[in-house]
XYZ file of C-alpha atoms in Angstrom:
614
model
C 4.336 -19.987 -18.502
C 3.931 -22.145 -22.148
C 2.339 -24.862 -23.397
C 4.441 -28.195 -24.810
C 2.573 -31.427 -26.642
C 4.047 -33.928 -27.903
C 2.399 -37.602 -29.718
C 4.105 -40.657 -30.596
C 2.076 -43.971 -31.333
C -0.362 -45.002 -34.234
C -3.220 -43.115 -34.195
C -3.090 -39.250 -36.480
C -0.776 -36.681 -34.590
C -1.918 -33.788 -36.108
C -5.221 -33.524 -34.085
C -3.814 -34.904 -30.854
C -1.412 -32.522 -31.041
C -4.073 -29.549 -32.127
C -6.351 -31.028 -29.097
C -3.376 -30.742 -26.520
C -2.715 -27.169 -27.712
C -6.177 -26.324 -27.187
C -6.628 -27.675 -23.413
C -3.210 -25.896 -22.616
C -3.949 -22.967 -24.517
C -4.064 -20.990 -21.114
C -0.426 -21.555 -20.639
C 0.186 -19.261 -23.212
C -1.914 -17.773 -26.680
C 0.936 -15.328 -28.409
C 1.667 -17.794 -31.227
C 1.182 -21.557 -31.383
C 2.858 -23.812 -33.897
C 3.329 -27.885 -35.102
C 6.114 -29.748 -35.867
C 5.658 -33.449 -37.693
C 7.657 -35.882 -39.099
C 7.243 -37.776 -42.268
C 9.342 -39.849 -45.209
C 11.888 -38.607 -43.209
C 11.490 -34.887 -43.159
C 9.909 -32.745 -40.644
C 7.630 -30.372 -42.056
C 6.325 -27.146 -39.423
C 3.321 -25.179 -39.194
C 2.924 -22.087 -37.353
C 1.020 -18.908 -36.810
C 1.394 -15.434 -34.980
C -1.933 -14.892 -32.749
C -4.434 -17.520 -30.970
C -4.481 -21.702 -32.112
C -7.286 -20.898 -33.994
C -5.024 -18.868 -36.318
C -2.638 -22.313 -36.547
C -6.039 -24.501 -37.304
C -6.418 -22.161 -40.530
C -2.879 -22.226 -41.671
C -3.194 -26.074 -41.399
C -6.390 -26.087 -42.874
C -4.860 -23.703 -46.237
C -1.594 -26.005 -46.014
C -2.753 -29.735 -45.481
C -0.223 -31.540 -42.413
C 0.408 -35.331 -41.844
C 2.835 -36.870 -40.016
C 3.766 -39.909 -38.102
C 4.823 -38.436 -34.388
C 5.229 -34.550 -33.442
C 5.432 -31.991 -31.250
C 3.521 -28.957 -31.048
C 3.517 -25.604 -28.739
C 1.868 -22.714 -27.383
C 3.771 -19.284 -26.796
C 3.491 -16.614 -23.758
C 6.090 -14.541 -25.225
C 9.306 -13.794 -22.596
C 12.504 -12.978 -25.247
C 11.305 -12.197 -28.741
C 7.675 -10.451 -29.715
C 4.573 -12.828 -30.722
C 5.504 -12.925 -34.045
C 4.973 -16.019 -36.595
C 8.539 -15.726 -37.032
C 9.802 -16.508 -33.510
C 6.584 -19.141 -32.436
C 7.854 -22.592 -31.401
C 8.852 -24.866 -33.091
C 12.507 -24.007 -33.792
C 14.809 -25.848 -36.329
C 19.003 -25.791 -36.535
C 20.653 -24.373 -39.698
C 19.638 -27.802 -41.423
C 15.700 -28.719 -40.856
C 16.727 -31.759 -39.531
C 16.015 -30.955 -35.736
C 13.683 -29.390 -34.180
C 12.630 -27.455 -30.395
C 9.816 -26.818 -28.399
C 10.794 -24.849 -25.062
C 9.460 -23.804 -21.543
C 11.289 -21.079 -19.693
C 14.478 -19.015 -19.892
C 18.482 -19.770 -21.316
C 19.715 -16.735 -19.436
C 22.968 -16.838 -21.284
C 21.475 -17.823 -24.714
C 23.024 -14.200 -26.433
C 26.730 -15.110 -25.646
C 25.822 -18.550 -27.117
C 24.269 -17.094 -30.292
C 27.122 -15.014 -30.611
C 29.740 -18.193 -30.410
C 27.253 -19.927 -32.849
C 27.436 -16.948 -35.177
C 30.838 -17.009 -35.159
C 30.967 -20.637 -36.053
C 28.434 -20.107 -38.765
C 25.278 -20.961 -37.891
C 22.682 -18.538 -39.295
C 19.900 -17.658 -36.692
C 16.266 -16.436 -38.243
C 14.002 -15.280 -34.815
C 14.626 -12.927 -32.076
C 14.409 -15.563 -29.205
C 16.578 -17.716 -26.313
C 14.905 -20.708 -27.618
C 16.645 -21.198 -31.264
C 20.076 -21.312 -29.641
C 19.119 -24.969 -28.454
C 18.543 -26.786 -32.067
C 21.794 -25.098 -32.919
C 23.668 -26.306 -30.246
C 22.498 -29.692 -30.714
C 22.853 -29.237 -34.285
C 26.308 -29.005 -33.794
C 27.078 -31.297 -30.919
C 25.336 -34.185 -33.048
C 27.772 -36.908 -33.438
C 25.818 -40.200 -34.947
C 25.219 -41.524 -31.080
C 21.864 -40.528 -30.661
C 19.691 -37.396 -30.308
C 19.542 -38.517 -26.673
C 23.271 -37.670 -26.729
C 23.951 -34.699 -28.360
C 21.346 -33.492 -26.416
C 22.729 -34.095 -22.946
C 26.418 -32.635 -24.536
C 24.362 -29.631 -25.328
C 23.190 -29.289 -21.773
C 26.296 -28.405 -20.602
C 26.249 -25.061 -21.653
C 23.196 -23.843 -21.022
C 22.204 -22.426 -18.117
C 18.826 -21.584 -17.090
C 15.053 -22.601 -16.447
C 13.774 -24.497 -19.119
C 11.697 -27.301 -20.351
C 12.142 -28.754 -23.511
C 11.352 -31.379 -26.621
C 12.979 -31.962 -29.158
C 12.937 -34.538 -32.257
C 15.433 -35.012 -35.304
C 14.648 -36.479 -38.944
C 18.094 -38.171 -38.098
C 16.630 -39.931 -35.130
C 13.431 -41.268 -36.316
C 11.220 -42.397 -34.117
C 12.424 -40.581 -30.873
C 11.306 -37.536 -28.723
C 13.806 -36.527 -25.982
C 12.577 -34.238 -23.179
C 14.757 -32.650 -20.348
C 12.978 -30.437 -17.525
C 15.227 -28.198 -15.379
C 12.562 -26.050 -13.824
C 9.068 -25.809 -15.609
C 7.304 -29.114 -15.794
C 6.998 -31.776 -18.012
C 4.816 -34.887 -17.856
C 4.918 -38.019 -19.834
C 2.237 -39.693 -20.211
C 1.616 -43.893 -20.769
C -1.378 -44.770 -22.692
C -1.787 -48.621 -24.780
C 0.877 -48.516 -27.471
C 1.353 -45.111 -26.983
C 3.247 -41.691 -25.227
C 2.475 -38.888 -24.925
C 4.881 -35.842 -23.156
C 2.652 -32.526 -22.447
C 3.262 -29.541 -20.182
C 0.375 -30.113 -17.926
C -1.850 -32.752 -17.208
C -4.730 -31.627 -19.341
C -3.215 -31.791 -22.635
C -3.571 -35.506 -22.492
C -6.163 -36.063 -19.793
C -8.611 -37.185 -22.777
C -5.780 -40.186 -23.528
C -4.477 -41.329 -20.741
C -4.903 -41.305 -16.860
C -1.645 -42.632 -16.193
C 1.862 -39.926 -15.738
C 5.281 -39.903 -14.704
C 6.271 -36.187 -13.444
C 9.855 -35.720 -14.691
C 12.300 -34.348 -12.211
C 14.538 -31.674 -12.613
C 17.885 -32.379 -14.848
C 16.299 -35.082 -15.901
C 15.139 -37.103 -19.151
C 12.869 -39.073 -21.081
C 13.704 -40.844 -24.385
C 10.512 -41.718 -25.918
C 9.935 -44.180 -28.466
C 7.160 -46.375 -29.649
C 8.778 -49.464 -27.878
C 8.561 -47.486 -24.589
C 9.979 -44.701 -22.564
C 13.391 -44.873 -20.707
C 14.634 -42.148 -18.002
C 17.764 -40.665 -16.456
C 19.630 -38.285 -15.526
C 21.409 -35.716 -17.004
C 24.651 -37.821 -17.263
C 22.674 -41.154 -18.860
C 22.699 -42.959 -15.467
C 18.974 -44.977 -15.483
C 16.196 -43.131 -13.041
C 13.482 -45.240 -11.349
C 10.073 -43.501 -11.984
C 6.486 -44.434 -10.820
C 3.576 -43.422 -12.118
C 0.939 -41.357 -11.144
C -2.523 -42.178 -11.669
C -4.762 -39.094 -12.414
C -7.732 -39.560 -10.276
C -9.731 -35.904 -12.553
C -12.187 -36.751 -15.376
C -11.774 -35.645 -18.704
C -15.438 -33.982 -18.799
C -14.169 -31.667 -15.688
C -11.637 -29.947 -18.034
C -14.624 -28.998 -20.301
C -16.865 -25.955 -20.065
C -19.414 -28.016 -19.796
C -22.381 -25.263 -20.743
C -21.059 -22.197 -19.459
C -19.216 -19.801 -21.549
C -16.308 -19.977 -19.664
C -13.728 -22.284 -17.817
C -13.902 -19.412 -15.446
C -17.382 -19.104 -14.650
C -17.841 -22.866 -14.614
C -14.825 -22.681 -12.362
C -16.774 -20.496 -10.584
C -19.966 -22.672 -9.907
C -17.968 -25.517 -9.568
C -16.607 -24.019 -5.735
C -19.066 -26.241 -3.996
C -18.306 -29.259 -5.334
C -14.288 -28.139 -4.903
C -15.161 -27.235 -1.313
C -16.828 -30.390 -0.242
C -13.858 -33.069 -1.855
C -11.086 -31.008 0.425
C -13.167 -31.840 3.224
C -13.585 -35.093 2.212
C -12.524 -37.710 4.399
C -10.370 -35.834 6.284
C -12.543 -34.148 9.056
C -14.576 -36.670 11.585
C -17.117 -34.214 13.418
C -18.265 -37.764 16.179
C -14.435 -37.566 17.299
C -13.518 -34.019 16.973
C -10.671 -34.400 14.826
C -8.434 -33.771 11.575
C -7.270 -36.303 9.688
C -3.857 -35.334 7.304
C -1.816 -38.541 6.580
C -0.159 -37.186 4.485
C 1.639 -34.517 6.602
C 4.557 -37.095 6.906
C 6.803 -34.611 9.911
C 6.174 -36.234 12.906
C 4.005 -35.091 15.442
C 6.223 -33.865 18.078
C 8.598 -32.133 15.377
C 5.037 -30.224 14.504
C 4.962 -29.725 18.635
C 8.394 -28.266 18.529
C 7.885 -25.552 15.678
C 8.071 -21.806 16.908
C 7.082 -19.978 13.713
C 5.779 -20.554 10.695
C 6.882 -19.017 7.050
C 3.672 -18.888 4.072
C 5.749 -18.902 1.134
C 3.423 -17.643 -2.502
C 2.575 -16.037 -5.091
C -0.241 -13.990 -6.766
C -3.402 -15.457 -5.789
C -2.222 -17.867 -3.536
C -0.500 -15.026 -1.438
C -3.746 -13.859 -0.923
C -4.693 -17.569 0.527
C -1.663 -17.105 2.478
C -2.376 -14.054 4.158
C -5.731 -15.431 5.160
C -4.123 -18.468 6.556
C -1.911 -16.452 9.157
C -5.177 -15.811 10.623
C -6.589 -19.271 10.447
C -2.743 -20.856 12.096
C -2.600 -18.042 14.276
C -5.891 -18.461 15.635
C -6.134 -22.826 15.816
C -2.738 -23.269 16.378
C -1.337 -20.278 18.538
C 1.770 -20.271 16.267
C 3.085 -16.899 15.028
C 3.250 -16.824 11.458
C 5.067 -14.852 8.414
C 4.010 -14.252 4.899
C 6.607 -13.977 1.826
C 6.322 -14.070 -1.528
C 7.705 -16.631 -2.841
C 9.490 -14.001 -5.273
C 10.815 -12.137 -2.882
C 12.111 -14.232 -0.709
C 15.196 -15.528 -1.139
C 16.835 -11.858 -2.186
C 16.867 -11.256 1.108
C 19.162 -13.120 4.378
C 15.888 -14.925 6.328
C 15.794 -15.877 9.586
C 15.084 -18.981 9.618
C 15.401 -22.135 12.534
C 15.092 -25.982 12.989
C 11.714 -25.172 14.728
C 10.353 -23.259 11.138
C 8.479 -24.741 9.370
C 7.558 -23.381 5.906
C 4.314 -23.846 4.174
C 4.176 -23.505 0.479
C 1.260 -23.427 -1.293
C 0.895 -23.378 -5.207
C -2.036 -24.659 -7.520
C 0.274 -26.057 -9.877
C 2.913 -27.258 -7.722
C 5.405 -25.574 -10.195
C 5.771 -22.245 -9.735
C 9.214 -21.311 -9.845
C 9.516 -18.276 -8.003
C 7.250 -20.377 -4.673
C 10.156 -23.408 -5.136
C 12.802 -21.188 -5.431
C 11.461 -19.515 -1.704
C 11.024 -23.497 -0.208
C 14.497 -24.624 -1.243
C 16.079 -21.189 0.310
C 14.053 -21.822 4.016
C 14.922 -25.900 3.371
C 18.144 -24.859 2.435
C 18.263 -22.770 5.819
C 16.958 -25.486 8.120
C 13.438 -25.284 7.533
C 10.631 -28.135 7.995
C 7.893 -27.949 5.191
C 4.996 -29.297 3.938
C 2.816 -27.620 0.524
C -0.805 -27.233 -0.113
C -1.005 -27.913 -3.718
C -3.944 -28.914 -6.168
C -1.624 -30.962 -8.806
C -0.571 -34.793 -7.243
C 3.246 -35.516 -8.053
C 4.407 -31.856 -9.232
C 7.197 -30.060 -7.646
C 6.399 -28.904 -4.948
C 4.731 -32.086 -3.526
C 8.631 -34.073 -3.889
C 10.392 -31.606 -2.652
C 8.215 -30.909 0.607
C 7.435 -33.465 3.965
C 3.814 -33.687 3.060
C 1.082 -32.008 1.052
C -2.163 -31.009 2.069
C -4.127 -31.680 -1.422
C -6.824 -29.355 -2.644
C -9.125 -31.769 -4.712
C -10.198 -28.950 -7.060
C -9.780 -30.638 -10.142
C -8.231 -29.143 -12.610
C -8.688 -25.702 -13.190
C -8.090 -23.921 -17.085
C -8.868 -20.550 -16.795
C -6.416 -18.536 -16.346
C -7.651 -16.017 -12.919
C -7.822 -18.446 -9.989
C -11.073 -19.091 -8.332
C -11.941 -22.748 -7.101
C -8.438 -23.608 -6.733
C -8.249 -20.028 -4.121
C -11.323 -20.956 -2.109
C -9.647 -24.951 -1.782
C -6.328 -23.253 -0.456
C -8.821 -21.640 2.125
C -10.702 -24.752 3.259
C -7.227 -26.542 3.433
C -5.227 -24.061 5.167
C -8.134 -24.000 7.488
C -8.002 -27.713 7.983
C -3.783 -27.683 8.252
C -4.523 -24.932 11.118
C -7.152 -27.247 12.874
C -4.649 -30.390 12.304
C -2.131 -28.061 13.671
C -3.517 -26.888 16.479
C -4.876 -30.698 17.660
C -1.593 -31.596 17.599
C -0.173 -28.547 19.277
C -2.968 -28.876 22.142
C -4.389 -25.690 21.062
C -7.467 -27.322 19.316
C -9.656 -29.375 21.577
C -11.880 -32.091 20.878
C -15.448 -29.665 21.613
C -13.674 -26.673 20.603
C -12.508 -28.446 16.826
C -16.411 -29.332 16.097
C -18.028 -26.101 15.492
C -15.102 -25.551 13.277
C -15.667 -29.124 11.479
C -19.646 -28.848 11.392
C -18.951 -24.734 9.408
C -16.570 -26.501 7.309
C -18.983 -30.015 6.429
C -22.103 -26.808 5.544
C -19.366 -25.149 3.435
C -20.603 -25.994 0.225
C -24.465 -25.484 1.155
C -23.269 -22.018 1.834
C -21.377 -21.477 -1.343
C -24.485 -22.731 -3.046
C -26.044 -20.230 -1.651
C -24.060 -17.622 -2.140
C -23.637 -18.167 -6.155
C -27.609 -17.087 -6.438
C -25.970 -13.612 -6.063
C -25.179 -14.143 -9.428
C -27.904 -12.196 -11.629
C -27.257 -8.698 -8.956
C -23.364 -9.478 -9.730
C -24.231 -9.438 -13.418
C -26.288 -5.865 -12.448
C -24.039 -3.950 -10.803
C -21.540 -4.782 -13.941
C -24.064 -3.090 -16.258
C -23.329 0.101 -14.328
C -19.573 0.209 -13.293
C -18.244 -1.533 -16.539
C -16.877 1.803 -17.852
C -15.217 3.062 -15.060
C -11.317 3.652 -14.744
C -10.990 2.520 -11.312
C -12.090 0.701 -7.852
C -10.852 0.708 -4.419
C -11.951 -2.820 -2.509
C -11.683 -2.611 1.184
C -11.978 -5.363 4.038
C -10.610 -5.552 7.698
C -9.448 -8.389 9.860
C -9.287 -11.886 8.115
C -11.087 -9.874 5.201
C -9.042 -7.787 4.421
C -6.753 -10.564 1.875
C -9.963 -10.858 0.016
C -9.961 -7.310 -0.561
C -6.667 -7.792 -2.459
C -8.094 -10.668 -4.436
C -11.385 -8.951 -5.071
C -9.425 -6.122 -7.172
C -6.609 -8.441 -8.234
C -9.357 -10.705 -10.115
C -10.820 -7.402 -11.438
C -7.022 -6.237 -12.932
C -6.903 -9.561 -14.162
C -9.307 -10.369 -16.699
C -11.343 -6.808 -17.183
C -7.824 -4.317 -17.348
C -9.711 -1.975 -15.121
C -6.983 -0.478 -11.739
C -8.340 -1.341 -9.186
C -6.156 -1.104 -5.395
C -7.608 -3.368 -2.014
C -6.804 -2.128 1.126
C -6.957 -2.816 4.761
C -10.176 -0.121 5.817
C -8.567 1.245 8.532
C -6.046 2.657 5.841
C -8.452 4.042 3.852
C -7.651 7.613 5.799
C -4.111 7.052 5.236
C -3.492 8.321 1.356
C -6.551 5.876 -0.577
C -9.976 8.547 0.688
C -7.843 11.118 -1.346
C -8.859 9.143 -4.446
C -12.665 8.712 -3.962
C -15.386 10.744 -5.484
C -18.071 10.320 -7.665
C -16.282 8.129 -10.225
C -14.753 5.955 -8.298
C -16.991 2.666 -6.396
C -15.674 1.548 -3.425
C -16.453 -2.606 -2.780
C -16.572 -2.869 0.929
C -16.450 -6.473 2.567
C -18.621 -5.947 5.941
C -19.346 -9.461 7.532
C -21.225 -9.065 10.770
C -18.051 -10.150 13.165
C -16.552 -7.849 16.087
C -14.921 -4.568 13.292
C -18.630 -4.456 11.407
C -19.259 -1.031 12.763
C -15.955 -0.002 11.711
C -16.647 -0.503 8.436
C -19.718 0.843 8.779
C -17.541 3.811 9.948
C -15.366 3.342 6.351
C -18.356 2.929 4.209
C -19.959 6.465 5.414
C -16.615 7.668 4.991
C -16.323 7.141 1.436
C -20.228 7.980 0.831
C -19.521 11.517 2.012
C -16.577 11.729 -0.691
C -19.203 11.316 -3.030
C -18.384 7.643 -3.661
C -20.743 4.625 -4.672
C -20.438 1.947 -2.940
C -20.890 -2.193 -3.393
C -21.364 -3.540 -0.014
C -21.028 -7.124 0.934
C -22.597 -8.063 3.829
C -23.906 -10.520 5.964
C -27.674 -11.764 5.284
C -30.199 -10.681 8.484
C -28.025 -8.044 9.489
C -29.786 -5.199 7.666
C -28.156 -2.019 9.551
C -25.416 -1.581 7.024
C -28.983 -0.339 4.756
C -29.080 2.274 6.745
C -25.962 4.478 5.629
C -26.561 2.984 1.558
C -28.133 5.436 -0.656
C -30.410 2.822 -2.800
C -30.369 4.507 -6.261
C -26.661 5.119 -5.832
C -25.140 2.104 -3.924
C -25.908 -1.965 -4.055
C -25.861 -4.526 -0.960
C -24.784 -8.128 -1.791
C -26.191 -10.246 1.032
C -24.145 -13.245 1.677
C -25.188 -16.133 4.101
C -23.780 -16.598 7.858
C -21.343 -18.281 8.818
C -18.749 -18.856 10.987
C -16.585 -15.851 10.870
C -13.042 -17.849 10.078
C -14.913 -19.683 7.014
C -16.522 -15.482 5.673
C -13.448 -15.537 3.353
C -14.411 -18.132 1.331
C -17.895 -16.747 1.008
C -17.180 -13.182 0.884
C -14.495 -13.711 -2.115
C -17.279 -15.498 -4.624
C -19.353 -12.494 -5.267
C -16.460 -10.484 -6.316
C -15.033 -13.095 -8.682
C -18.546 -12.686 -10.335
C -18.699 -9.371 -10.310
C -14.959 -9.142 -12.163
C -16.104 -11.944 -14.308
C -19.187 -9.718 -15.014
C -17.437 -6.796 -16.098
C -14.375 -7.850 -17.836
C -17.500 -9.773 -20.560
C -19.611 -6.655 -20.900
C -15.789 -4.861 -21.744
C -15.091 -7.048 -24.587
C -12.379 -9.260 -22.794
C -11.380 -12.807 -22.856
C -11.656 -14.088 -19.634
C -10.621 -17.363 -19.933
C -7.104 -15.846 -21.369
C -6.576 -12.498 -19.937
C -3.500 -10.310 -21.934
C 0.079 -10.833 -20.827
C -0.864 -13.498 -18.025
C -0.160 -17.380 -18.178
C -1.761 -19.645 -15.738
C 1.618 -21.530 -14.301
C 4.503 -19.088 -13.867
C 6.957 -21.643 -14.491
C 10.187 -19.208 -15.132
C 10.909 -16.327 -12.510
């Protein structure tokens, strides 16, 4: 959701805050602001719009300070205006706060505080926090005032505060959305995500729910809400800071699409032994005997991760022979799911902080399920609350529309399905070797697939002004049709639907005409002939077809019109790995259509990278 940054140390604070916000702008870009303390007073600069607007304000009204906090907003309560931009102040202007999340009972609190004489100047839920802390200030330190204020607040939130009356101190608390504290050499950082501070330090501490950090030039104290000390271990982040830069690409999304061969290689590295025919996932701490007794797997995820979960269902059922259900994290806990001690909950989340997915995980655990996570961020909440994690080694993903995180999840799911299969006896060493060999060859196949970029750019020129698309796939590639449609919707704002191709005749075929491009995913597998039939049905209704097919199997060309249709040839691969390859042209197609339409590819409207509130 929103981006938070804070710094205390000996360096110039404003450049550090602005740089951190720039690296966090993928989390929110409706408005931005900073607050710094100087000569016993707090100064603010805020602006509606993207970060460059705030930089223009600071250039006109220069700002210096000893330490401070900053925020880039994804609006929840209140319009994206300068008035509603964070940081927010109390009545005196001596306390400021930045916030990620939602205060559920803010209206009741606001009415109560107004009766007590507090003056509100914004439409946000965040402002009530500043006024509550003002009311609870008793001269015993900002952290104690915050603790007392928290007794009244209901919701999910991450807060960072400073007070002119308690200098040289930053207080931060977490209850839901992520907070990470960076440990530098004589300097300290607080942020909502690692990329904001990665160029300054790789040593970080992830705050847990209902925990507080009090940061001063002398160090960091970690406590729970009541003030009891909490022992925390720092984590060394392995990401290279350069990975979070565009490295010459026009957009982060394009860079991350082209990083997929590397990300796939890193996710497999050290986990697959072709010689022994085995997968090694030491991060899963559930005993082998307990995994053998698993009778059902439920995979919980949201958005793009939900599409990877659908592919995971095919993988786990095929390789481990365990029935799998896939649930939306946002829906799971609102029914009464059937869970037993022999149910394994697998949560998939790039950030490890997706609020709906975490809530679904907690519901499954409460009902007795065992649990693992598939995640890209070491030390994130999902990794701490599950019994083991299969990490995707994709590095930081800055583009809001997920690309390399998705394909890395598919690779991790393949590894996990094989691991579960070998423990349960359904995956022998001999049976495993073709899969392992295919995984090892996957980075090379991804490199070859990326060569289709010029072709996708040409296709984009043809179709970028269309208003609707239909994506079709079958079997394990049906989720890729969903993912291709989602990518187009997210970044180009074109309406698109993904469908199982066999369902086309049950409704979507009514939409097909000369203005409706049909994207057909047709690898040469056991349902290839069925897909060809679906393409013929689309052509009979006047639809233009973009077909993704396997290199060397050219029979699909017979049903395509060279003047009206396009064929993208994708390298041949193991049938269970075709989704990883088939999604790449769809990512590139969405990217180039969005660029031609003049859309903001990395920061699409109304979206944020990590949805850390419900």
